[in-house]
CSV table of C-alpha atoms and ligand atoms in Angstrom, one decimal:
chain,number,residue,atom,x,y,z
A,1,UNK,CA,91.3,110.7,129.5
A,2,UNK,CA,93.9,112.5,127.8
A,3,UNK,CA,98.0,112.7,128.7
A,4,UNK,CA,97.7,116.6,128.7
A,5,UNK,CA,98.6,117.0,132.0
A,6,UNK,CA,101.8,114.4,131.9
A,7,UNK,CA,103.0,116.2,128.7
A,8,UNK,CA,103.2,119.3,130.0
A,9,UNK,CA,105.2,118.2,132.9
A,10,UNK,CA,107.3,116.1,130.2
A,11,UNK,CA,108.1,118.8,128.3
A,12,UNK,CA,108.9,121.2,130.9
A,13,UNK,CA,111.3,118.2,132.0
A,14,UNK,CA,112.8,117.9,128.6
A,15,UNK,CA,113.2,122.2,128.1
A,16,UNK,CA,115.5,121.3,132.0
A,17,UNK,CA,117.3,119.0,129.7
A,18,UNK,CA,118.3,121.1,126.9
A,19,UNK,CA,118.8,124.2,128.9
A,20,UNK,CA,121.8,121.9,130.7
A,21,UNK,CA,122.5,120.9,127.3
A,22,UNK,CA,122.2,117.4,127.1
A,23,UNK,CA,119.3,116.3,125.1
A,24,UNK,CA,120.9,113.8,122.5
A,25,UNK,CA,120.0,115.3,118.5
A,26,UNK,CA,117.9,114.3,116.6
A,27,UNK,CA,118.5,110.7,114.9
A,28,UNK,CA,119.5,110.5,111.5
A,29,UNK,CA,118.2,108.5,109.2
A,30,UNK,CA,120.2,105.9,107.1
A,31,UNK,CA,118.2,104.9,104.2
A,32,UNK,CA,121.1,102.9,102.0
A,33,UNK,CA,124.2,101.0,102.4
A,34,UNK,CA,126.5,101.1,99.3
A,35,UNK,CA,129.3,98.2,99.3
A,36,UNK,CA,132.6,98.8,99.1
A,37,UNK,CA,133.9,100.0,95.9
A,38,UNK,CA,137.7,100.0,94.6
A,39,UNK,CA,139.9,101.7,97.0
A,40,UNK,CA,136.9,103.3,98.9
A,41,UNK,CA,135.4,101.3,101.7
A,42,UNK,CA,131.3,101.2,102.4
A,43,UNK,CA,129.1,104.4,102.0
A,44,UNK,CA,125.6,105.1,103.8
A,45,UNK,CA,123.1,107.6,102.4
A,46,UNK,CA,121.3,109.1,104.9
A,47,UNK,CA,117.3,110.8,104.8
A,48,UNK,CA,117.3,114.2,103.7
A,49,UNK,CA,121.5,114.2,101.7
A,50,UNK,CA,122.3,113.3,98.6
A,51,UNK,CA,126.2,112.9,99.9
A,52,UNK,CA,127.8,110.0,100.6
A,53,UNK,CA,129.3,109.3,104.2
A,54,UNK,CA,131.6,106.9,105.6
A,55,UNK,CA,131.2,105.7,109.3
A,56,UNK,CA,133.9,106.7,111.6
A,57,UNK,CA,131.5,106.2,114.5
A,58,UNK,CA,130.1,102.6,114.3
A,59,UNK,CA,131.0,99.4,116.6
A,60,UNK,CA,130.8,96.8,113.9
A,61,UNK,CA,134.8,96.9,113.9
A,62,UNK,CA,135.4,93.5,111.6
A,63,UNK,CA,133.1,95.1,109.4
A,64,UNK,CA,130.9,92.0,109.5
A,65,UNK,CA,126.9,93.2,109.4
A,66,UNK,CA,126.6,92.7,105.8
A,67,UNK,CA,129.2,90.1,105.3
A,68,UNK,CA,127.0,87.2,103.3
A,69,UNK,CA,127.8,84.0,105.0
A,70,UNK,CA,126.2,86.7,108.3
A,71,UNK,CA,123.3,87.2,106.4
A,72,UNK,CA,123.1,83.7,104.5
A,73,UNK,CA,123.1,81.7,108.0
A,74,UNK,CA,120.3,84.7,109.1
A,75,UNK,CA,118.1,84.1,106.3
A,76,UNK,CA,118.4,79.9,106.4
A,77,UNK,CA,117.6,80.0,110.1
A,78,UNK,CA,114.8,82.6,109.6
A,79,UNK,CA,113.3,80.5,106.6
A,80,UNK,CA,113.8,77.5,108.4
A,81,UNK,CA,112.1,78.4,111.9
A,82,UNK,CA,110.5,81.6,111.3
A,83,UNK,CA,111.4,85.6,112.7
A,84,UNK,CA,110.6,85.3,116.3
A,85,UNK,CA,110.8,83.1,119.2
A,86,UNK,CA,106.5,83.3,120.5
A,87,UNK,CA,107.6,82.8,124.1
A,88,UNK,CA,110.7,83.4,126.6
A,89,UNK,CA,113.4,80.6,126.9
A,90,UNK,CA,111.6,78.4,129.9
A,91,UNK,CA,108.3,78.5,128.4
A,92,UNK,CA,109.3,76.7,125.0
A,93,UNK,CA,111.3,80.1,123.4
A,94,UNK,CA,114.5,77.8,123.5
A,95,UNK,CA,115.6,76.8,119.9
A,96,UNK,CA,118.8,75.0,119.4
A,97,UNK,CA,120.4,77.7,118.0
A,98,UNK,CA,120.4,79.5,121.6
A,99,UNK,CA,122.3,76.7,122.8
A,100,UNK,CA,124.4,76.5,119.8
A,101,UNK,CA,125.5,80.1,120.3
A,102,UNK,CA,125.6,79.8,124.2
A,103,UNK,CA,128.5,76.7,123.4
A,104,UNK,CA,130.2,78.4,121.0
A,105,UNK,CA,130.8,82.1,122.9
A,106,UNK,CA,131.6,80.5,126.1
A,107,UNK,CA,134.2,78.3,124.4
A,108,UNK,CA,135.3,81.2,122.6
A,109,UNK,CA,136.0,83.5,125.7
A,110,UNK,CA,137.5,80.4,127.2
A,111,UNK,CA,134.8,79.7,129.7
A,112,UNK,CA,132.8,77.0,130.9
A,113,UNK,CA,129.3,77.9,130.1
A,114,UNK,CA,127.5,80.9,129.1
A,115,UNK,CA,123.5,82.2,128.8
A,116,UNK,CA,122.9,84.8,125.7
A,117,UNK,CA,121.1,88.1,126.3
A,118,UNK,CA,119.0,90.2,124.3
A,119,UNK,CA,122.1,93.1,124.9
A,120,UNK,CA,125.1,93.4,126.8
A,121,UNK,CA,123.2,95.9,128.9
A,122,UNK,CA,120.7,93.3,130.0
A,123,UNK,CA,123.3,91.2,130.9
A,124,UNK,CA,124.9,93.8,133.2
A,125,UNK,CA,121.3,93.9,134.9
A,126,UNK,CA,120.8,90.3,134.8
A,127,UNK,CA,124.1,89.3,136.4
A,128,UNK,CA,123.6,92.1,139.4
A,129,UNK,CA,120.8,90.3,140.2
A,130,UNK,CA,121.8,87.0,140.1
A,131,UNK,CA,125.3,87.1,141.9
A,132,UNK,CA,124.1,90.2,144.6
A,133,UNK,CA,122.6,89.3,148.2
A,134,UNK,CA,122.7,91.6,151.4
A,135,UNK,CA,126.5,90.7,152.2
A,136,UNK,CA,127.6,91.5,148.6
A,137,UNK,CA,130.0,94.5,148.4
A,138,UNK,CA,130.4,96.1,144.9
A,139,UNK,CA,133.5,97.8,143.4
A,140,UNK,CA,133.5,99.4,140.0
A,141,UNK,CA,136.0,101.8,137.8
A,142,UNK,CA,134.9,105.4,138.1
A,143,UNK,CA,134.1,105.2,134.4
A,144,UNK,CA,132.5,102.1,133.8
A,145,UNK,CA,129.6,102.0,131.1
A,146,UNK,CA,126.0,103.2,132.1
A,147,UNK,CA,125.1,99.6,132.4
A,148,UNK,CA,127.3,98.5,134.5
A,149,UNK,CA,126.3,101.8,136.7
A,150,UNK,CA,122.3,100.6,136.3
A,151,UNK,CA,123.3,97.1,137.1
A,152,UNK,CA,125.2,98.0,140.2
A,153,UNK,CA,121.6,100.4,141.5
A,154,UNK,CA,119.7,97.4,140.4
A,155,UNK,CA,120.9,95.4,143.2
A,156,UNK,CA,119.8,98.0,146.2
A,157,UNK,CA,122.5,97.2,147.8
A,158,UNK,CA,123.5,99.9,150.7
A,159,UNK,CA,125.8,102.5,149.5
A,160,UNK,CA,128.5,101.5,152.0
A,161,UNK,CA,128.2,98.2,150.1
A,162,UNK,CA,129.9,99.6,147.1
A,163,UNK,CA,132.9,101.4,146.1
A,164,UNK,CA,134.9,103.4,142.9
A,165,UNK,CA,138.0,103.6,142.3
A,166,UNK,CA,139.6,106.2,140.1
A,167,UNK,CA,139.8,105.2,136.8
A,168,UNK,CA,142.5,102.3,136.2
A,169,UNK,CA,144.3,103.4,139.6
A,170,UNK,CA,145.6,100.0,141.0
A,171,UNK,CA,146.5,101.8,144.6
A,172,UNK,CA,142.7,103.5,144.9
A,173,UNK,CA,141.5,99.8,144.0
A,174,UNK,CA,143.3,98.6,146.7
A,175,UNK,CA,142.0,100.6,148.6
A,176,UNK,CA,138.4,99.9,147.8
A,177,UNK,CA,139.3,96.1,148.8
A,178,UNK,CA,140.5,97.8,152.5
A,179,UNK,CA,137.9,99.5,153.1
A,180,UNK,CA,134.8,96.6,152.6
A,181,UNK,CA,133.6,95.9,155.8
A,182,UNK,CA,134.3,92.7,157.5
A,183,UNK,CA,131.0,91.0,157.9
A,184,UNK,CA,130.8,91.2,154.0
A,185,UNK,CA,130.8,87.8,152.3
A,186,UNK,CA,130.9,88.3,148.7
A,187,UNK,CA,132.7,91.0,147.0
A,188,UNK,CA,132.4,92.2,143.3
A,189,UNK,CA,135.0,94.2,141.1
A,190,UNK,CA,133.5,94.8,138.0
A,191,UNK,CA,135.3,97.1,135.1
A,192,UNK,CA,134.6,97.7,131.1
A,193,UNK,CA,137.8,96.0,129.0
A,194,UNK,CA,138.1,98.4,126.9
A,195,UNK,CA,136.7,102.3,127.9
A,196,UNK,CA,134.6,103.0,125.1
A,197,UNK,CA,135.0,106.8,124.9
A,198,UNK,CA,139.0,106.4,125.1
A,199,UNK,CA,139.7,103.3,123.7
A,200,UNK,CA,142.1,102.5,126.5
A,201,UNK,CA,142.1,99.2,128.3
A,202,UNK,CA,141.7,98.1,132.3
A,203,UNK,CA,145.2,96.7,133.1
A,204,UNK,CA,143.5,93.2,133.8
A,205,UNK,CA,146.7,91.2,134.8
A,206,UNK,CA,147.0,93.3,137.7
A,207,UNK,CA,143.6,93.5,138.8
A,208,UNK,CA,143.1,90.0,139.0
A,209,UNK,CA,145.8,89.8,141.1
A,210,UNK,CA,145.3,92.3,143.4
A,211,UNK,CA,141.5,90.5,143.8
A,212,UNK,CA,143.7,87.3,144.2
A,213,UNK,CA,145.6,88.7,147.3
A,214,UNK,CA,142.3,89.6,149.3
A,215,UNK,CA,139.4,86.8,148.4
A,216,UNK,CA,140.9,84.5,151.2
A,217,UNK,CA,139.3,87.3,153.1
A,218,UNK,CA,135.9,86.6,152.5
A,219,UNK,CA,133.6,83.8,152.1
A,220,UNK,CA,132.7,84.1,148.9
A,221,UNK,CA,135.7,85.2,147.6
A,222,UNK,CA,136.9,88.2,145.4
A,223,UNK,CA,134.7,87.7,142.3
A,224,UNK,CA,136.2,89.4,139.4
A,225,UNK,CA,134.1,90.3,136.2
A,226,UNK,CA,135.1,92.2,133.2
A,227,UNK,CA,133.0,93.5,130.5
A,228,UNK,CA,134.6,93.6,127.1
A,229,UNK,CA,131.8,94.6,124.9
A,230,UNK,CA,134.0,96.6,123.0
A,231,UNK,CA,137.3,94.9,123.2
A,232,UNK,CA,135.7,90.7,122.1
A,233,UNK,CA,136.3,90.2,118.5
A,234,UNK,CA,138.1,93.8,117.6
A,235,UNK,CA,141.6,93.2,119.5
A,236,UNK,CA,144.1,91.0,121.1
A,237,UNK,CA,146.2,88.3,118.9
A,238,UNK,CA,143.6,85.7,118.6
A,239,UNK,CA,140.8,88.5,118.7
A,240,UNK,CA,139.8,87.9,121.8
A,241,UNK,CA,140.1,91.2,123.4
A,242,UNK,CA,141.7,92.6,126.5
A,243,UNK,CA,141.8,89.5,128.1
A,244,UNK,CA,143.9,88.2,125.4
A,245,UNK,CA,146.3,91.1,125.0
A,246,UNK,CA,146.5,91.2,129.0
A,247,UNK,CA,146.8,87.8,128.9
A,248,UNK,CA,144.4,87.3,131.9
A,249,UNK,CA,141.0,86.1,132.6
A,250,UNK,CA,138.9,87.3,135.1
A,251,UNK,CA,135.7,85.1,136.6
A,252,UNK,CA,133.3,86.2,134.8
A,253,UNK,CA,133.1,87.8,130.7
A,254,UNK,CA,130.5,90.0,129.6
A,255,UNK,CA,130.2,90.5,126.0
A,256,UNK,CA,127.8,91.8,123.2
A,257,UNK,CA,126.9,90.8,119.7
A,258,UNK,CA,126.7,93.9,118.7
A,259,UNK,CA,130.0,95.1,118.1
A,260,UNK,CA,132.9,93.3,116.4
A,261,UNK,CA,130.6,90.2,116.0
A,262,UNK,CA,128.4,93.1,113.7
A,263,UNK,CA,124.9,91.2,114.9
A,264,UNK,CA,123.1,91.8,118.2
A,265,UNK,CA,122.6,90.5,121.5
A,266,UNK,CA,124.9,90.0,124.7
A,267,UNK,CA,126.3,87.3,127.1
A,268,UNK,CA,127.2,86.3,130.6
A,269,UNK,CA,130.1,83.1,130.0
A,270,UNK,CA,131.0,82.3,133.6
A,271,UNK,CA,130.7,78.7,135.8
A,272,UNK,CA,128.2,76.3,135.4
A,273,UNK,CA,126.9,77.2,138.4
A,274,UNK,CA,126.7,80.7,138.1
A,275,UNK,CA,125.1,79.9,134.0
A,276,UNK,CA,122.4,78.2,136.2
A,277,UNK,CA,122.2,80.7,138.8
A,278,UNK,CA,121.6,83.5,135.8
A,279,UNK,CA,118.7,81.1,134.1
A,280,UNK,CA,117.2,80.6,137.8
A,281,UNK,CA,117.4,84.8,139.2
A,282,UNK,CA,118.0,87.1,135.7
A,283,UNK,CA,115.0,89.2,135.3
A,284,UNK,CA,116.4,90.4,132.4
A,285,UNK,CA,116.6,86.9,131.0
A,286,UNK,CA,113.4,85.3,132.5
A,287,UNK,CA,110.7,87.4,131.7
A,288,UNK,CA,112.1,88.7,128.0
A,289,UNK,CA,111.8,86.8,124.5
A,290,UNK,CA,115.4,85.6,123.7
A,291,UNK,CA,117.1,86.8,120.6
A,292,UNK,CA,115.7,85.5,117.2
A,293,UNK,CA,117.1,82.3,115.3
A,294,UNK,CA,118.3,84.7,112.6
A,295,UNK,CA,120.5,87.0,115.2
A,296,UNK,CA,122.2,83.6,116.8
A,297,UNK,CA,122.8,82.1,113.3
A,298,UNK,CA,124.8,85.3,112.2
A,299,UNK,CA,126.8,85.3,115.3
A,300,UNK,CA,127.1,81.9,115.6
A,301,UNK,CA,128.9,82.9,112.2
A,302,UNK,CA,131.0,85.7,113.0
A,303,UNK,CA,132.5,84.1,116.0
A,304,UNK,CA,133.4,81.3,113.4
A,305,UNK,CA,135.0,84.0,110.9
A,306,UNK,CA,136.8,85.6,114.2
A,307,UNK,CA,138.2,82.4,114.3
A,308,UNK,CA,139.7,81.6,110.8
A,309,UNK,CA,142.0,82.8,108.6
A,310,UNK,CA,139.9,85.8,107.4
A,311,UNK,CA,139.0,86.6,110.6
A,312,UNK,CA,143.0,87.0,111.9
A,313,UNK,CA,143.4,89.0,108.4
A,314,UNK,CA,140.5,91.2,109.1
A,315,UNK,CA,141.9,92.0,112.4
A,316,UNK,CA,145.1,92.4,111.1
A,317,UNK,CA,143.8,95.2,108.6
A,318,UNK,CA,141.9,96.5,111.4
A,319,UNK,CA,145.5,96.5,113.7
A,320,UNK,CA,146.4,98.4,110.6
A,321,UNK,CA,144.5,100.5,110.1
A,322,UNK,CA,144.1,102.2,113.1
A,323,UNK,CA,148.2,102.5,113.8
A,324,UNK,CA,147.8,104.4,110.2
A,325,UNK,CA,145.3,106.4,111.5
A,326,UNK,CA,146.8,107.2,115.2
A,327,UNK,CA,150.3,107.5,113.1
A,328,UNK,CA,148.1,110.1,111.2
A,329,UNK,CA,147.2,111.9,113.6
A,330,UNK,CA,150.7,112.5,115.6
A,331,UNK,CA,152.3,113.7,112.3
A,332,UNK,CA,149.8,116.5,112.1
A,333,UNK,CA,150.9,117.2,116.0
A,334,UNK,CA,146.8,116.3,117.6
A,335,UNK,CA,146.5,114.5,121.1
A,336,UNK,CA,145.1,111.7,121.5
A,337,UNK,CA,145.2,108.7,124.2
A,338,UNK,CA,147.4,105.5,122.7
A,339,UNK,CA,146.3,102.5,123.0
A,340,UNK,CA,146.1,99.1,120.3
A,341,UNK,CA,142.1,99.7,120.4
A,342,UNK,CA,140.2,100.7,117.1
A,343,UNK,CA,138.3,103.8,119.4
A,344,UNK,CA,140.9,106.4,118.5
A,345,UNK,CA,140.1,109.8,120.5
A,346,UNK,CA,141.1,112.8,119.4
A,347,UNK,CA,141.3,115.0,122.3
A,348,UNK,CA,140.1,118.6,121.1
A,349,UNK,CA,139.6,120.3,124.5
A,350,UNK,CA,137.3,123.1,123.4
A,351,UNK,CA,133.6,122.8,123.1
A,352,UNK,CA,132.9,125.1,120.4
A,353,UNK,CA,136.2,123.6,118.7
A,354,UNK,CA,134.6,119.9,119.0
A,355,UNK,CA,130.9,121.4,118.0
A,356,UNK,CA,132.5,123.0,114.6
A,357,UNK,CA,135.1,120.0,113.5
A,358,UNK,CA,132.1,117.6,114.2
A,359,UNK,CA,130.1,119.8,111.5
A,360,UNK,CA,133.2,120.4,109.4
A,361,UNK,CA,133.6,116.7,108.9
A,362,UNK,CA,130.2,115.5,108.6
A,363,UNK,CA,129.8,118.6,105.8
A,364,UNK,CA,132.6,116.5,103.9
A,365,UNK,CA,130.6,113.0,104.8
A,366,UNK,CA,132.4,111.7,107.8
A,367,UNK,CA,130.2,110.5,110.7
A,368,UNK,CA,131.9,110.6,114.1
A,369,UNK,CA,131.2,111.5,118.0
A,370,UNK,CA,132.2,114.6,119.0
A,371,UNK,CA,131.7,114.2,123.4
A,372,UNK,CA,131.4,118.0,124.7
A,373,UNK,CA,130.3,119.7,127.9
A,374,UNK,CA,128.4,119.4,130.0
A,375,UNK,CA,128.8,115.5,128.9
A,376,UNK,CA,132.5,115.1,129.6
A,377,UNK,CA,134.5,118.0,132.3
A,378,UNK,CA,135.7,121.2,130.4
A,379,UNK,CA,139.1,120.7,129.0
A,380,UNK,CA,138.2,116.8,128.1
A,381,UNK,CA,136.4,117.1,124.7
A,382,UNK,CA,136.5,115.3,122.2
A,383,UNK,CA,136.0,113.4,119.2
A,384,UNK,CA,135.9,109.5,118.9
A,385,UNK,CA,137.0,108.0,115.9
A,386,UNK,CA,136.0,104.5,115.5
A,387,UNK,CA,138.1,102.1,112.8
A,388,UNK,CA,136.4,99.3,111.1
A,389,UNK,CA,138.2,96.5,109.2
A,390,UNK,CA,136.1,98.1,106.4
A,391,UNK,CA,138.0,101.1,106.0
A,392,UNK,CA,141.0,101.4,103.1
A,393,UNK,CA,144.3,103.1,103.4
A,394,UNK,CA,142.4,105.7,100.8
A,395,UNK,CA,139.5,106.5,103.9
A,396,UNK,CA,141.9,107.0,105.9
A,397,UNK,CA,143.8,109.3,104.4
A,398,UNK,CA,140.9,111.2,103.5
A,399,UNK,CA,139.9,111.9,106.8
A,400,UNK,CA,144.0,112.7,108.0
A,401,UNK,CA,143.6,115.1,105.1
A,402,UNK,CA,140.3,117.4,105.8
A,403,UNK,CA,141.9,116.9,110.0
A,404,UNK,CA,145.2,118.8,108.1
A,405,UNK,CA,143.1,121.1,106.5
A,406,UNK,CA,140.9,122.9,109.7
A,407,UNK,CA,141.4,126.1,110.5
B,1,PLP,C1,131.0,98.3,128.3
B,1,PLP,C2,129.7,98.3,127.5
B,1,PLP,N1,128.8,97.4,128.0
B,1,PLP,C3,127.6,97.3,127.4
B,1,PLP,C4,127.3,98.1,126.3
B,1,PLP,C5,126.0,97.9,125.6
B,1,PLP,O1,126.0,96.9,124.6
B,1,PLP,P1,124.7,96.4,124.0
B,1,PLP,O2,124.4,97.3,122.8
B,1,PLP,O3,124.9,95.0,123.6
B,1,PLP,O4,123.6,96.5,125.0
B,1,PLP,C6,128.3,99.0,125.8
B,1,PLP,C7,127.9,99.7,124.6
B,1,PLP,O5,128.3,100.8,124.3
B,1,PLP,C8,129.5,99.1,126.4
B,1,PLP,O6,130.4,99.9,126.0
């Protein structure tokens, strides 16, 4: 037996792709990290360059993947328990560091209790399939991330059981709520903290109180849930994201690892009963090895730095940082969207434009996302900058300065 026959119809699927343009590139490699140096911040050599780049394009925002108490706590717990778990968490894969990390993130996010993920995407799936039934009605943001999309088709819910509202609009929310159907019991409003392609933020204080005003309605109530993945750790005045700079909590907090907290893995902090409902009904937690000792004794870590003194002054470098860099970029007269989030887009509006200052900038070794059609609508392209706490004035600057200088 051979795969001959699948190929072919593979590649003929994958030449559909490209001809609608959008295949992703090819991955580059990174083969070295070099530390910070004077007034430069981190480098990364990749496969195939002899250049130096910085990363304008990478989640870690407090710059904490190779801080060394991160990888000191990896390596004790590694040395002390070994590299993996040999079994998922109800058949003996539970070590006390899950439930170390599973205590400390839900305190963190100000919640009762909490079950860690292997990603913040398998949470999305996990909690659809734990909170849904037949009398569930869901309502999302028009551009929530992919796995909040996925998690949403995960449930098979009818599609008049769901609803989306134009992006941050409060009246076409409301008008979602109106229009679920009365013999629904449960409804859903579920909506990324922070938009990850705009850096702007769902205006969470009103959200939850629009939910407020309708869950007498139904049995189960209004549930509200928000995922920060990018906003936990990298924002807000005690770093705790848009919940903390909206100053409002909705029912239930998704979050990853992999971002500010610069490790891996994801979370669903919520109720005890809904923590219990998630270990009882998440696929994507039940029948999955859980993260490794060494991944939940980093991020046991960083969500202890988050929470000390260095961890308010890396977010305060990070705060300036970016207002340097946004500040940057309205003195040399580009658009962008404002916002107090590290995701700084610069809105180019052109795809060849986008296509050429991507290449422009990565030929002076500066790594970022340039987002063109047919990804994004004509006339919306552009180019995410990310800032990391890593980054000195001197970085930034550099960057303002080859932006100043294309033609
Ligand atoms: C809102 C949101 N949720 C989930 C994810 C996925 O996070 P993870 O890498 O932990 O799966 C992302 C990543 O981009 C995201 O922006």
């Amino acid at each position: 037996m051979s795969t001959d026959k699948l190929d072919s119809a593979l590649n003929l699927e994958l030449e559909s792709l490209s001809a609608d343009g959008r295949t992703k590139p090819p991955e580059r490699i990174i083969e070295k990290y070099i530390p910070p140096r004077g007034e430069t911040g981190p480098r990364y050599r990749l496969k195939g360059s002899e250049m130096e780049f910085i990363r304008f394009n990478s989640n870690s925002y407090l710059s904490l993947s190779n801080h060394p108490s991160l990888v000191a706590a990896a390596d004790k717990a590694t040395l002390d328990f070994g590299v993996g778990p040999g079994a998922v968490r109800f058949i003996d894969g539970t070590f006390s560091h899950h439930i170390a990390l599973e205590k400390r993130i839900a305190a963190f996010v100000k919640k009762p209790g909490a079950k860690i993920f292997n990603s913040a995407y398998t949470s999305n799936c996990g909690l659809a399939l734990s909170i849904s039934n037949k009398k569930t009605h869901w309502i999302g943001d028009q551009l929530n991330h992919n796995s909040i999309i996925r998690a949403m088709r995960i449930t098979n819910i009818p599609s008049e059981n769901k609803g989306i509202y134009k992006h941050n609009d409060m009246t076409d929310l409301r008008r979602c709520l109106e229009e679920v159907r009365p013999e629904i019991e449960r409804v859903v409003v579920v909506f990324d903290g922070i938009f990850s392609m705009r850096g702007d933020f769902a205006p969470i204080h009103e959200i939850v109180d629009i939910c407020r005003s309708y869950d007498d309605k139904f049995k189960d109530g209004v549930i509200t849930i928000v995922d920060d993945s990018h906003g936990i750790g990298a924002y807000g005045d005690t770093g705790r994201g848009t919940s903390d700079h909206c100053n409002a909590w909705p029912d239930i907090v998704v979050g990853t690892f992999g971002k500010a907290f610069g490790v891996n893995g994801g979370f669903i902090a919520g109720s005890h009963a809904l923590v219990e409902s998630v270990r009882q009904k998440a696929d994507t937690y039940i029948y999955t090895n859980p993260l490794s000792v060494a991944d939940c004794a980093a991020a046991l870590t960083a969500i202890d730095i988050c929470d000390s003194d260095e961890g308010l002054s890396l977010l305060e470098n990070l705060k300036d940082r970016t207002a340097q860099f946004r500040k940057g970029l309205e003195n040399l007269g580009l658009e962008s969207i404002s916002g107090p989030h590290p995701v700084v887009p610069l809105m180019v509006r052109e795809t060849q434009k986008t296509q050429d200052l991507v290449k422009y900038l990565f030929e002076n070794g500066v790594l970022v996302v340039g987002l063109t059609f047919p990804v994004v609508p004509r006339g919306d392209e552009t180019i995410r900058f990310q800032i990391n706490a890593c980054h000195t004035s001197t970085d930034i600057l550099y960057v303002l300065d080859l932006l100043s200088k294309f033609q």
